[in-house]
PDB file of C-alpha atoms and ligand atoms in Angstrom:
ATOM      1  CA  UNK A 186       0.000   0.000   0.000  1.00 36.00           C
ATOM      2  CA  UNK A 187       1.543   3.280  -0.982  1.00 38.00           C
ATOM      3  CA  UNK A 188       1.420   5.974   1.616  1.00 40.00           C
ATOM      4  CA  UNK A 189       3.342   9.167   2.033  1.00 45.00           C
ATOM      5  CA  UNK A 190       3.392  12.263   4.136  1.00 45.00           C
ATOM      6  CA  UNK A 191       1.119  15.098   3.145  1.00 46.00           C
ATOM      7  CA  UNK A 192      -1.940  13.090   2.245  1.00 91.00           C
ATOM      8  CA  UNK A 193      -4.379  15.937   2.378  1.00 97.00           C
ATOM      9  CA  UNK A 194      -4.258  19.272   0.612  1.00 97.00           C
ATOM     10  CA  UNK A 195      -6.494  22.118  -0.424  1.00 97.00           C
ATOM     11  CA  UNK A 196      -7.115  22.602  -4.122  1.00 97.00           C
ATOM     12  CA  UNK A 197      -8.326  25.921  -5.529  1.00 98.00           C
ATOM     13  CA  UNK A 198     -10.823  25.616  -8.350  1.00 98.00           C
ATOM     14  CA  UNK A 199     -11.508  28.311 -10.903  1.00 97.00           C
ATOM     15  CA  UNK A 200     -14.957  29.823 -11.094  1.00 97.00           C
ATOM     16  CA  UNK A 201     -15.929  31.016 -14.549  1.00 95.00           C
ATOM     17  CA  UNK A 202     -18.323  33.689 -13.412  1.00 90.00           C
ATOM     18  CA  UNK A 203     -20.110  36.119 -15.670  1.00 95.00           C
ATOM     19  CA  UNK A 204     -23.229  38.245 -15.418  1.00 97.00           C
ATOM     20  CA  UNK A 205     -25.374  35.079 -15.473  1.00 98.00           C
ATOM     21  CA  UNK A 206     -23.778  33.475 -12.454  1.00 97.00           C
ATOM     22  CA  UNK A 207     -20.904  31.080 -11.830  1.00 96.00           C
ATOM     23  CA  UNK A 208     -19.691  27.832 -13.324  1.00 97.00           C
ATOM     24  CA  UNK A 209     -16.986  25.608 -11.868  1.00 98.00           C
ATOM     25  CA  UNK A 210     -15.654  22.795 -14.079  1.00 98.00           C
ATOM     26  CA  UNK A 211     -13.746  19.802 -12.725  1.00 98.00           C
ATOM     27  CA  UNK A 212     -11.994  17.369 -15.036  1.00 98.00           C
ATOM     28  CA  UNK A 213     -10.229  14.247 -13.838  1.00 98.00           C
ATOM     29  CA  UNK A 214      -6.441  14.592 -13.863  1.00 98.00           C
ATOM     30  CA  UNK A 215      -6.742  18.264 -14.820  1.00 98.00           C
ATOM     31  CA  UNK A 216      -8.274  20.317 -12.004  1.00 97.00           C
ATOM     32  CA  UNK A 217      -7.909  17.438  -9.547  1.00 98.00           C
ATOM     33  CA  UNK A 218      -5.030  14.950  -9.499  1.00 97.00           C
ATOM     34  CA  UNK A 219      -6.867  11.717 -10.385  1.00 98.00           C
ATOM     35  CA  UNK A 220      -9.395  10.274 -12.781  1.00 98.00           C
ATOM     36  CA  UNK A 221     -12.911  10.353 -11.379  1.00 98.00           C
ATOM     37  CA  UNK A 222     -14.652   6.974 -11.024  1.00 98.00           C
ATOM     38  CA  UNK A 223     -17.376   7.943  -8.552  1.00 98.00           C
ATOM     39  CA  UNK A 224     -19.331  10.995  -7.481  1.00 98.00           C
ATOM     40  CA  UNK A 225     -21.608  11.268  -4.466  1.00 98.00           C
ATOM     41  CA  UNK A 226     -22.928  14.070  -2.327  1.00 98.00           C
ATOM     42  CA  UNK A 227     -24.194  14.516   1.190  1.00 98.00           C
ATOM     43  CA  UNK A 228     -27.179  16.762   1.591  1.00 98.00           C
ATOM     44  CA  UNK A 229     -29.939  17.516   4.118  1.00 98.00           C
ATOM     45  CA  UNK A 230     -27.605  16.435   6.898  1.00 98.00           C
ATOM     46  CA  UNK A 231     -29.386  16.895  10.209  1.00 97.00           C
ATOM     47  CA  UNK A 232     -28.115  19.261  12.853  1.00 95.00           C
ATOM     48  CA  UNK A 233     -25.630  17.697  15.248  1.00 97.00           C
ATOM     49  CA  UNK A 234     -24.849  14.754  12.980  1.00 98.00           C
ATOM     50  CA  UNK A 235     -21.240  13.596  12.644  1.00 98.00           C
ATOM     51  CA  UNK A 236     -20.523  11.499   9.554  1.00 98.00           C
ATOM     52  CA  UNK A 237     -17.465   9.608   8.438  1.00 98.00           C
ATOM     53  CA  UNK A 238     -15.665   7.952  11.351  1.00 98.00           C
ATOM     54  CA  UNK A 239     -13.531   5.942   8.993  1.00 98.00           C
ATOM     55  CA  UNK A 240     -10.385   5.873   6.877  1.00 97.00           C
ATOM     56  CA  UNK A 241      -9.729   4.227   3.526  1.00 97.00           C
ATOM     57  CA  UNK A 242      -6.976   1.762   2.730  1.00 96.00           C
ATOM     58  CA  UNK A 243      -6.574   2.904  -0.852  1.00 96.00           C
ATOM     59  CA  UNK A 244      -8.771   5.749  -2.039  1.00 97.00           C
ATOM     60  CA  UNK A 245      -8.267   9.297  -3.209  1.00 98.00           C
ATOM     61  CA  UNK A 246     -11.111  11.747  -2.726  1.00 98.00           C
ATOM     62  CA  UNK A 247     -11.798  15.443  -3.177  1.00 98.00           C
ATOM     63  CA  UNK A 248     -14.488  17.056  -1.015  1.00 98.00           C
ATOM     64  CA  UNK A 249     -16.174  20.282  -2.095  1.00 98.00           C
ATOM     65  CA  UNK A 250     -18.890  22.090  -0.205  1.00 98.00           C
ATOM     66  CA  UNK A 251     -20.757  23.333  -3.260  1.00 98.00           C
ATOM     67  CA  UNK A 252     -23.356  24.983  -1.032  1.00 98.00           C
ATOM     68  CA  UNK A 253     -23.285  25.962   2.629  1.00 98.00           C
ATOM     69  CA  UNK A 254     -20.498  24.822   4.910  1.00 98.00           C
ATOM     70  CA  UNK A 255     -19.228  21.971   7.033  1.00 98.00           C
ATOM     71  CA  UNK A 256     -16.198  21.098   9.110  1.00 98.00           C
ATOM     72  CA  UNK A 257     -13.853  18.249   8.174  1.00 98.00           C
ATOM     73  CA  UNK A 258     -11.664  16.795  10.876  1.00 98.00           C
ATOM     74  CA  UNK A 259      -8.665  14.840   9.575  1.00 98.00           C
ATOM     75  CA  UNK A 260      -6.203  12.624  11.410  1.00 98.00           C
ATOM     76  CA  UNK A 261      -3.267  10.717   9.905  1.00 96.00           C
ATOM     77  CA  UNK A 262      -2.544   8.855  13.125  1.00 95.00           C
ATOM     78  CA  UNK A 263       0.112  11.370  14.132  1.00 94.00           C
ATOM     79  CA  UNK A 264      -1.292  14.811  13.462  1.00 95.00           C
ATOM     80  CA  UNK A 265      -4.766  16.239  13.183  1.00 97.00           C
ATOM     81  CA  UNK A 266      -6.170  19.174  11.278  1.00 98.00           C
ATOM     82  CA  UNK A 267      -9.601  20.686  10.857  1.00 98.00           C
ATOM     83  CA  UNK A 268     -10.885  22.443   7.769  1.00 98.00           C
ATOM     84  CA  UNK A 269     -13.961  24.601   7.380  1.00 98.00           C
ATOM     85  CA  UNK A 270     -15.241  24.037   3.860  1.00 98.00           C
ATOM     86  CA  UNK A 271     -17.375  27.034   2.987  1.00 98.00           C
ATOM     87  CA  UNK A 272     -16.412  27.947  -0.566  1.00 98.00           C
ATOM     88  CA  UNK A 273     -17.571  26.124  -3.676  1.00 98.00           C
ATOM     89  CA  UNK A 274     -14.189  26.809  -5.301  1.00 98.00           C
ATOM     90  CA  UNK A 275     -12.216  25.002  -2.629  1.00 98.00           C
ATOM     91  CA  UNK A 276     -11.555  21.270  -2.772  1.00 98.00           C
ATOM     92  CA  UNK A 277     -10.048  19.193   0.011  1.00 98.00           C
ATOM     93  CA  UNK A 278      -8.113  16.236  -1.306  1.00 98.00           C
ATOM     94  CA  UNK A 279      -7.793  13.308   1.083  1.00 98.00           C
ATOM     95  CA  UNK A 280      -5.666  10.277   0.276  1.00 96.00           C
ATOM     96  CA  UNK A 281      -5.115   6.889   1.908  1.00 95.00           C
ATOM     97  CA  UNK A 282      -5.159   6.177   5.611  1.00 96.00           C
ATOM     98  CA  UNK A 283      -6.670   9.410   6.842  1.00 98.00           C
ATOM     99  CA  UNK A 284      -9.328   9.162   9.527  1.00 98.00           C
ATOM    100  CA  UNK A 285     -12.101  11.666   8.739  1.00 98.00           C
ATOM    101  CA  UNK A 286     -15.082  13.007  10.570  1.00 98.00           C
ATOM    102  CA  UNK A 287     -17.469  15.501   9.023  1.00 98.00           C
ATOM    103  CA  UNK A 288     -19.612  17.671  11.232  1.00 98.00           C
ATOM    104  CA  UNK A 289     -21.268  21.078  11.719  1.00 98.00           C
ATOM    105  CA  UNK A 290     -23.121  20.819   8.427  1.00 98.00           C
ATOM    106  CA  UNK A 291     -25.116  23.971   7.717  1.00 98.00           C
ATOM    107  CA  UNK A 292     -28.742  23.193   6.779  1.00 98.00           C
ATOM    108  CA  UNK A 293     -28.014  24.171   3.164  1.00 98.00           C
ATOM    109  CA  UNK A 294     -24.755  22.200   2.917  1.00 98.00           C
ATOM    110  CA  UNK A 295     -24.228  20.059  -0.158  1.00 98.00           C
ATOM    111  CA  UNK A 296     -20.939  18.231   0.219  1.00 98.00           C
ATOM    112  CA  UNK A 297     -19.792  16.876  -3.124  1.00 99.00           C
ATOM    113  CA  UNK A 298     -17.273  14.035  -3.095  1.00 99.00           C
ATOM    114  CA  UNK A 299     -15.214  12.904  -6.089  1.00 98.00           C
ATOM    115  CA  UNK A 300     -13.379   9.601  -5.790  1.00 98.00           C
ATOM    116  CA  UNK A 301     -10.875   7.691  -7.894  1.00 98.00           C
ATOM    117  CA  UNK A 302     -12.500   4.283  -7.255  1.00 98.00           C
ATOM    118  CA  UNK A 303     -15.913   2.705  -7.196  1.00 98.00           C
ATOM    119  CA  UNK A 304     -17.601   2.007  -3.881  1.00 98.00           C
ATOM    120  CA  UNK A 305     -15.910  -0.857  -2.050  1.00 98.00           C
ATOM    121  CA  UNK A 306     -16.991  -1.584   1.542  1.00 98.00           C
ATOM    122  CA  UNK A 307     -13.843  -3.686   2.084  1.00 98.00           C
ATOM    123  CA  UNK A 308     -11.694  -0.573   1.572  1.00 98.00           C
ATOM    124  CA  UNK A 309     -13.055   0.977   4.782  1.00 98.00           C
ATOM    125  CA  UNK A 310     -11.279   1.005   8.141  1.00 98.00           C
ATOM    126  CA  UNK A 311     -14.051   1.712  10.634  1.00 98.00           C
ATOM    127  CA  UNK A 312     -12.226   0.866  13.830  1.00 98.00           C
ATOM    128  CA  UNK A 313     -10.076   3.722  15.185  1.00 98.00           C
ATOM    129  CA  UNK A 314      -7.728   1.406  17.081  1.00 98.00           C
ATOM    130  CA  UNK A 315      -7.137  -0.626  13.926  1.00 97.00           C
ATOM    131  CA  UNK A 316      -6.438   2.655  12.111  1.00 97.00           C
ATOM    132  CA  UNK A 317      -3.939   3.718  14.798  1.00 96.00           C
ATOM    133  CA  UNK A 318      -2.165   0.362  14.533  1.00 96.00           C
ATOM    134  CA  UNK A 319      -2.027   0.576  10.744  1.00 94.00           C
ATOM    135  CA  UNK A 320      -0.607   4.104  10.785  1.00 95.00           C
ATOM    136  CA  UNK A 321       1.845   3.610  13.647  1.00 92.00           C
ATOM    137  CA  UNK A 322       4.533   2.410  11.237  1.00 76.00           C
ATOM    138  CA  UNK A 323       4.072   5.302   8.837  1.00 62.00           C
ATOM    139  CA  UNK A 324       5.197   8.917   8.847  1.00 54.00           C
ATOM    140  CA  UNK A 325       8.034   8.494  11.312  1.00 50.00           C
ATOM    141  CA  UNK A 326      11.237  10.062  10.020  1.00 46.00           C
ATOM    142  CA  UNK A 327       9.563  10.804   6.677  1.00 46.00           C
TER     143      UNK A 327
HETATM  144  P1  LIG B 518     -21.685   5.767   4.977  1.00 79.68           P
HETATM  145  O1  LIG B 518     -20.410   5.079   4.648  1.00 79.68           O
HETATM  146  O2  LIG B 518     -22.371   5.422   6.249  1.00 79.68           O
HETATM  147  O3  LIG B 518     -21.455   7.334   4.924  1.00 79.68           O
HETATM  148  P2  LIG B 518     -20.489   8.262   5.838  1.00 79.68           P
HETATM  149  O4  LIG B 518     -19.193   7.521   5.978  1.00 79.68           O
HETATM  150  O5  LIG B 518     -20.350   9.508   5.053  1.00 79.68           O
HETATM  151  O6  LIG B 518     -21.164   8.493   7.140  1.00 79.68           O
HETATM  152  O7  LIG B 518     -22.672   5.532   3.749  1.00 79.68           O
HETATM  153  C1  LIG B 518     -24.076   5.634   3.878  1.00 79.68           C
HETATM  154  C2  LIG B 518     -24.725   4.597   2.970  1.00 79.68           C
HETATM  155  O8  LIG B 518     -24.449   4.862   1.596  1.00 79.68           O
HETATM  156  C3  LIG B 518     -24.258   3.193   3.249  1.00 79.68           C
HETATM  157  O9  LIG B 518     -25.377   2.333   3.130  1.00 79.68           O
HETATM  158  C4  LIG B 518     -23.291   2.889   2.127  1.00 79.68           C
HETATM  159  C5  LIG B 518     -23.831   3.716   0.985  1.00 79.68           C
HETATM  160  N1  LIG B 518     -22.840   4.201   0.005  1.00 79.68           N
HETATM  161  C6  LIG B 518     -22.893   3.736  -1.294  1.00 79.68           C
HETATM  162  O10 LIG B 518     -23.746   2.915  -1.662  1.00 79.68           O
HETATM  163  N2  LIG B 518     -21.985   4.210  -2.194  1.00 79.68           N
HETATM  164  C7  LIG B 518     -21.029   5.123  -1.836  1.00 79.68           C
HETATM  165  O11 LIG B 518     -20.221   5.546  -2.702  1.00 79.68           O
HETATM  166  C8  LIG B 518     -20.979   5.588  -0.474  1.00 79.68           C
HETATM  167  C9  LIG B 518     -19.938   6.575  -0.031  1.00 79.68           C
HETATM  168  C10 LIG B 518     -21.900   5.090   0.425  1.00 79.68           C
END
């Protein structure tokens, strides 16, 4: 399993706005660094709900809050970082072995997710202790 330091990053997308409104285009391996195999979105998330609570063994994703806002908590087993996604031109790329929790969804939040693989339940790590064990050998002295 390939894994390296720096497995999340913010990506700025270009909005092609004119007097009619805005348009943001995303092409696989152009605006984001992988080919897109799957698209899903989270919407109508109820107040107080925390989603995620998992990591992936081998999956690249980009999260974009195309409407509203939410907070993404990331953890690579050694360091943690929180991002407020509140701009439809900002993508958060998350690679392998990053524990994620999504919370504080605004009522109007539409969180778009682009992924480089089809849905595979066996790719999920849903146990935090298992995640900590898996990541304990990574990142040191990198
Ligand atoms: P779940 O993994 O619980 O979402 P989250 O981690 O964001 O809390 O997914 C909710 C349901 O949707 C679950 O039945 C699995 C299904 N699902 C798919 O069918 N395809 C997908 O691409 C995803 C992400 C989930």
